[in-house]
Short mmCIF file of C-alpha atoms (C1' of nucleotides) in Angstrom, two decimals:
data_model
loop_
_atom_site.label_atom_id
_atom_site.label_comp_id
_atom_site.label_asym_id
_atom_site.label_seq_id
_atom_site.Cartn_x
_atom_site.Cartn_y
_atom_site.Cartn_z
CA UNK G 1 50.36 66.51 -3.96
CA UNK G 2 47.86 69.24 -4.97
CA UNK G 3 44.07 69.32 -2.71
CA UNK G 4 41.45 69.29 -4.91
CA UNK G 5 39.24 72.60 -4.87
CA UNK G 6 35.55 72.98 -4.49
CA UNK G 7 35.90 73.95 -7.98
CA UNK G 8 36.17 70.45 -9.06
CA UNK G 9 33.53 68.96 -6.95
CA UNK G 10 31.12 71.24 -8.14
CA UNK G 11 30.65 70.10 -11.99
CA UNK G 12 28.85 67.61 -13.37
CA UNK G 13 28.54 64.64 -11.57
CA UNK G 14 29.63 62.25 -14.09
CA UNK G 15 32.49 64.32 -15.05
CA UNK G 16 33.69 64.42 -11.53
CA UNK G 17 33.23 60.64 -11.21
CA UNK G 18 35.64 60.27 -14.08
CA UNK G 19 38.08 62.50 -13.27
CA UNK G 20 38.15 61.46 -9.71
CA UNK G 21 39.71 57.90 -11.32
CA UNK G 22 43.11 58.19 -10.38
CA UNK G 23 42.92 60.75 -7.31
CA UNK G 24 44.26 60.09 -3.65
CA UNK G 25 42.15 60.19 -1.35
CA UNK G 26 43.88 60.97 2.42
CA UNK G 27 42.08 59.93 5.77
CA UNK G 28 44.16 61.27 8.94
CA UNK G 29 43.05 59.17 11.69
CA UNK G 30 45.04 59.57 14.67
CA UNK G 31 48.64 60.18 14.60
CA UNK G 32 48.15 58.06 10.97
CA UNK G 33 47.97 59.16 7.61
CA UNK G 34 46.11 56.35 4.90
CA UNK G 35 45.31 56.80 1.58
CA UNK G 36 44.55 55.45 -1.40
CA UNK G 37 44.31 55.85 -5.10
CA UNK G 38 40.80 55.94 -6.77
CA UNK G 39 40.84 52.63 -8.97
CA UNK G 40 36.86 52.68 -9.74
CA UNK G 41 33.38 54.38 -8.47
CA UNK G 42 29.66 54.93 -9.08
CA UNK G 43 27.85 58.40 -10.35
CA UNK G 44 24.29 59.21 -8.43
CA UNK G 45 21.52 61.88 -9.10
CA UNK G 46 18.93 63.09 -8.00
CA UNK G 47 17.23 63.39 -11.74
CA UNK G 48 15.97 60.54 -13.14
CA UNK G 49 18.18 58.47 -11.22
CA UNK G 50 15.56 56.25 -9.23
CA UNK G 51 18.93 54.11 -7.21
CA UNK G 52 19.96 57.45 -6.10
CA UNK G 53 19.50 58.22 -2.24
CA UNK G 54 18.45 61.68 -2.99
CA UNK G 55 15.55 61.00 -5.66
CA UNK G 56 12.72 61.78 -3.99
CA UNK G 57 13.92 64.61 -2.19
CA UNK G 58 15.76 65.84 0.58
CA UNK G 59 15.82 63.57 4.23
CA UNK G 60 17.38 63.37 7.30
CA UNK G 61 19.67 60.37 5.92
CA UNK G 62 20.35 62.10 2.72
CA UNK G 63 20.43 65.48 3.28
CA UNK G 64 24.21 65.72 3.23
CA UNK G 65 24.37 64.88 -0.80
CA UNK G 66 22.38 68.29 -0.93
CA UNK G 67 25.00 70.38 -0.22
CA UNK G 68 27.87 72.26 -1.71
CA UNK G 69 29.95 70.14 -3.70
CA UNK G 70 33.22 69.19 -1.81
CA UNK G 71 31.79 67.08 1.17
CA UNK G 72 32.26 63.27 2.40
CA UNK G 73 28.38 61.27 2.59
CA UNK G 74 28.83 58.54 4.87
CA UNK G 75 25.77 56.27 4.83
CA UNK G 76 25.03 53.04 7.03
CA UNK G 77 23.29 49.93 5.08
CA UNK G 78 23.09 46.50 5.30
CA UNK G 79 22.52 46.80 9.22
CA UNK G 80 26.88 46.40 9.22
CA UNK G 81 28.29 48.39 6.48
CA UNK G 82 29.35 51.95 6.04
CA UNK G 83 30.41 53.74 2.67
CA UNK G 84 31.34 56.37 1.43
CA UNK G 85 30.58 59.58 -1.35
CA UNK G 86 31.83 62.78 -2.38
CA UNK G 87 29.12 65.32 -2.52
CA UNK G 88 28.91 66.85 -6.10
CA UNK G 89 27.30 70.00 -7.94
CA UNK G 90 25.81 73.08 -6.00
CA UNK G 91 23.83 73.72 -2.60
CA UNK G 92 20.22 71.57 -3.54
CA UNK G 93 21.20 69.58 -6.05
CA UNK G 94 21.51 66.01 -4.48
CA UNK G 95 24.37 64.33 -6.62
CA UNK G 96 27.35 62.05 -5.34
CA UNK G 97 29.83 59.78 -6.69
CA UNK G 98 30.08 56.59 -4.46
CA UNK G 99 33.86 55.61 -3.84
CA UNK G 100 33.99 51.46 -4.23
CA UNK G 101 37.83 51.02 -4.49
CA UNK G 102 41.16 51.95 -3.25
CA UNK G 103 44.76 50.73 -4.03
CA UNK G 104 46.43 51.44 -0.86
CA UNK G 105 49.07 53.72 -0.78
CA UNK G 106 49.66 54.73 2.64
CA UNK G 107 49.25 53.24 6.03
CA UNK G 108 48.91 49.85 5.22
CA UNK G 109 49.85 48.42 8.35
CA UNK G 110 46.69 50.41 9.95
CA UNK G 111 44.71 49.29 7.17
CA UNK G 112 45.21 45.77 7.87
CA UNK G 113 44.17 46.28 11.68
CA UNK G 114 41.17 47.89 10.87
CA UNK G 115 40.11 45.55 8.88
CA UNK G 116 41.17 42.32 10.38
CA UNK G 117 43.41 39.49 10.51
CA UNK G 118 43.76 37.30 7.19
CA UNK G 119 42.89 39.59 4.46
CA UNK G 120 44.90 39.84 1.55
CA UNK G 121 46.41 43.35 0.08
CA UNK G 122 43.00 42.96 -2.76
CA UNK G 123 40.79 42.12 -0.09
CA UNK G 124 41.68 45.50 2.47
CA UNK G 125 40.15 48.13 0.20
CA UNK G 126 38.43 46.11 -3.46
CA UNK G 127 35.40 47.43 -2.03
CA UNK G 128 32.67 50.41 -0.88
CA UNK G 129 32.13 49.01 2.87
CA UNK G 130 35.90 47.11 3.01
CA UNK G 131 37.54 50.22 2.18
CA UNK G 132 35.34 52.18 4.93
CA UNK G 133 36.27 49.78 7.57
CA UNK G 134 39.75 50.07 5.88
CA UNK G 135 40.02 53.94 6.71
CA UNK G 136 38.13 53.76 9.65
CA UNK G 137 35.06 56.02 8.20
CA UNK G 138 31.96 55.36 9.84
CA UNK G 139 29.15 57.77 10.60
CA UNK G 140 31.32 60.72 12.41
CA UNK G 141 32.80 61.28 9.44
CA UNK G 142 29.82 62.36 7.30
CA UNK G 143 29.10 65.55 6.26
CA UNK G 144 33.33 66.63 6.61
CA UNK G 145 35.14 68.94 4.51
CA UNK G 146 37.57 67.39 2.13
CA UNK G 147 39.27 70.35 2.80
CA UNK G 148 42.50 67.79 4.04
CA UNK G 149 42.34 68.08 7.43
CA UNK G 150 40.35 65.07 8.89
CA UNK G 151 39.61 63.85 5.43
CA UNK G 152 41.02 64.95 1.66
CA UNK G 153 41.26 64.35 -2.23
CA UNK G 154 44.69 65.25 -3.93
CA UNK G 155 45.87 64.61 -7.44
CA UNK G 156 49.54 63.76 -7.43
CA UNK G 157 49.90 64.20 -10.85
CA UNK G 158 49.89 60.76 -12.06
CA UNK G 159 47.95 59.52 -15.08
CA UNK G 160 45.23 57.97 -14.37
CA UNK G 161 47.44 54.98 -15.79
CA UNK G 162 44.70 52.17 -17.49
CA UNK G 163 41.80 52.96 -19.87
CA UNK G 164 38.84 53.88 -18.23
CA UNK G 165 35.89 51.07 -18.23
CA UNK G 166 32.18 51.88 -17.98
CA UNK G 167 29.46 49.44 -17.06
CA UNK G 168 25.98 49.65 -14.99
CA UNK G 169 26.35 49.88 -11.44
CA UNK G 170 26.81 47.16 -8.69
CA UNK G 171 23.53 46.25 -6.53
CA UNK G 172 21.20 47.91 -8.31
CA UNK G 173 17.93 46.22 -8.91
CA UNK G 174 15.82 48.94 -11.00
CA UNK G 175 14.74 48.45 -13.92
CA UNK G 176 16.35 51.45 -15.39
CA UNK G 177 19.94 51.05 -14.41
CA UNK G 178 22.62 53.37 -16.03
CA UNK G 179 25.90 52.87 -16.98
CA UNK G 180 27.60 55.35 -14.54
CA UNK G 181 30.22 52.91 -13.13
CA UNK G 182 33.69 54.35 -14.13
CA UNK G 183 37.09 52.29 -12.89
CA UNK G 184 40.38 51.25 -14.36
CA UNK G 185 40.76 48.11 -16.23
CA UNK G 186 42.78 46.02 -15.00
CA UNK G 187 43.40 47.14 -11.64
CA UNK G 188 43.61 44.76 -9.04
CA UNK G 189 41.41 46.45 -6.59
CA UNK G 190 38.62 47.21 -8.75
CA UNK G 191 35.76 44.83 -7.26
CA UNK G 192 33.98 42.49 -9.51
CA UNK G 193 31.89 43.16 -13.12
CA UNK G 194 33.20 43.56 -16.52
CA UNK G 195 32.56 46.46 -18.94
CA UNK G 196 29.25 46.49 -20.26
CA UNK G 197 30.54 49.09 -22.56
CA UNK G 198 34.20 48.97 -24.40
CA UNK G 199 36.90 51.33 -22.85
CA UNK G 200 37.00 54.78 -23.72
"C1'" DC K 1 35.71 29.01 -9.86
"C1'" DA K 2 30.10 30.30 -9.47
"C1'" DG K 3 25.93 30.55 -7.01
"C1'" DT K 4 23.31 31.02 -2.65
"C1'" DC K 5 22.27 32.89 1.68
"C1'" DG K 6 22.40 34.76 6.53
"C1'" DA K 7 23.81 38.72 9.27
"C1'" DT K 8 22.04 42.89 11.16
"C1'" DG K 9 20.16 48.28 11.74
"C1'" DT K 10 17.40 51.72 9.72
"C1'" DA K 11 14.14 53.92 6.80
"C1'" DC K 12 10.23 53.54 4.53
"C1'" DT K 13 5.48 51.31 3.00
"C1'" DG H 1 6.74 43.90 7.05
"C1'" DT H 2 10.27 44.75 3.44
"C1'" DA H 3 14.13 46.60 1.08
"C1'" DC H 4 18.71 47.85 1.27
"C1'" DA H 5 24.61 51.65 -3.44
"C1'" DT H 6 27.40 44.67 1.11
"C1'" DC H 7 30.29 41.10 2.79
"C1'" DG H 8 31.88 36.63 3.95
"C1'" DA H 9 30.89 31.84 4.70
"C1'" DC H 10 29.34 28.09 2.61
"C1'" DT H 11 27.94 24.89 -1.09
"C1'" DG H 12 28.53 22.20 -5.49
"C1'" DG H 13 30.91 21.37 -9.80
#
DNA sequence: CAGTCGATGTACT
DNA sequence: GTACATCGACTGG
């Protein structure tokens, strides 16, 4: 497995979304290693994007998504639930692409404890909060490297493996919403909708 | 199945 | 006070 460079982090932020579809993410917690692969996600921006965390400007809760591309945002919402971004674009820019499901590839087993009895293989990692519990990411792990020490994103040279499907986001209640959810039809884990939009 | 709704902390109006 | 990039329990068909 290759680690993903800055290089690709620091693009365009719907390019990175899309091309992170497919990736493995790794999460070293412990003596354990869990990962996953990238079955679907969300684009954010700070232009014109009014859902984004980072329109408006730069805050204590946000400031992380104004970084260099390359590093894990970790917000808390909901009063209960963590999840989780990858920072995108350069130092200012606030831009991230929200992970919202896995298919578990490694660690399992761990997965299943940090989660909690009775949940199904779907039901460990088929969504943004689920698969934060799932990995055990919670607020000490934003603003980290993925670097692939604590926390990184490899591409084992598998094809993404399924079209890619594009609809509006999940939970967004503006009245502008865009159609910068990416994820693989078909997959198992991907958690709820249907394309607005045909595959590409 | 689908739809509704409470939980619960934090940031913002 | 209200909204929130959610989840899980519950309801009714």
């Amino acid at each position: 497995m290759k680690l993903l460079t800055t290089e690709f982090y620091r693009r365009p932020t719907l390019t990175v979304a899309r091309d992170l579809l497919g990736k493995v993410f790794v999460r070293r917690e412990g003596g354990d290693t869990l990962s996953g692969r990238i079955v679907e996600v969300e684009a954010y921006h700070q232009d014109g994007d009014e859902a984004a965390h980072s329109f408006g400007g730069e805050r204590e809760r946000n400031r992380v998504m104004f970084r260099d591309g390359g590093l894990l945002y970790v917000y808390f919402t909901y009063g209960m639930h963590f999840c989780m971004n990858v920072v995108t674009e350069r130092e200012g820019t606030g831009a991230a692409v929200l992970i919202r499901a896995l298919e578990p590839m490694e660690g399992v087993a761990r997965m299943r404890e940090n989660r909690g009895a009775g949940k199904t293989d779907v039901e460990l990692t088929n969504g943004p909060a689920k698969l934060c519990q799932a990995l055990g990411i919670g607020r000490g792990e934003n603003g980290l490297s993925l670097d692939g020490g604590i926390v990184g994103m490899y591409d084992d040279g598998a094809a993404p493996g399924a079209e890619i499907g594009i609809s509006t986001r999940v939970g967004i209640s503006r009245s502008t919403e865009l159609p910068w959810r990416f994820f693989l039809t078909g997959n198992r884990w991907v958690s709820r909708g249907r394309p607005s939009h045909p595959t590409i």
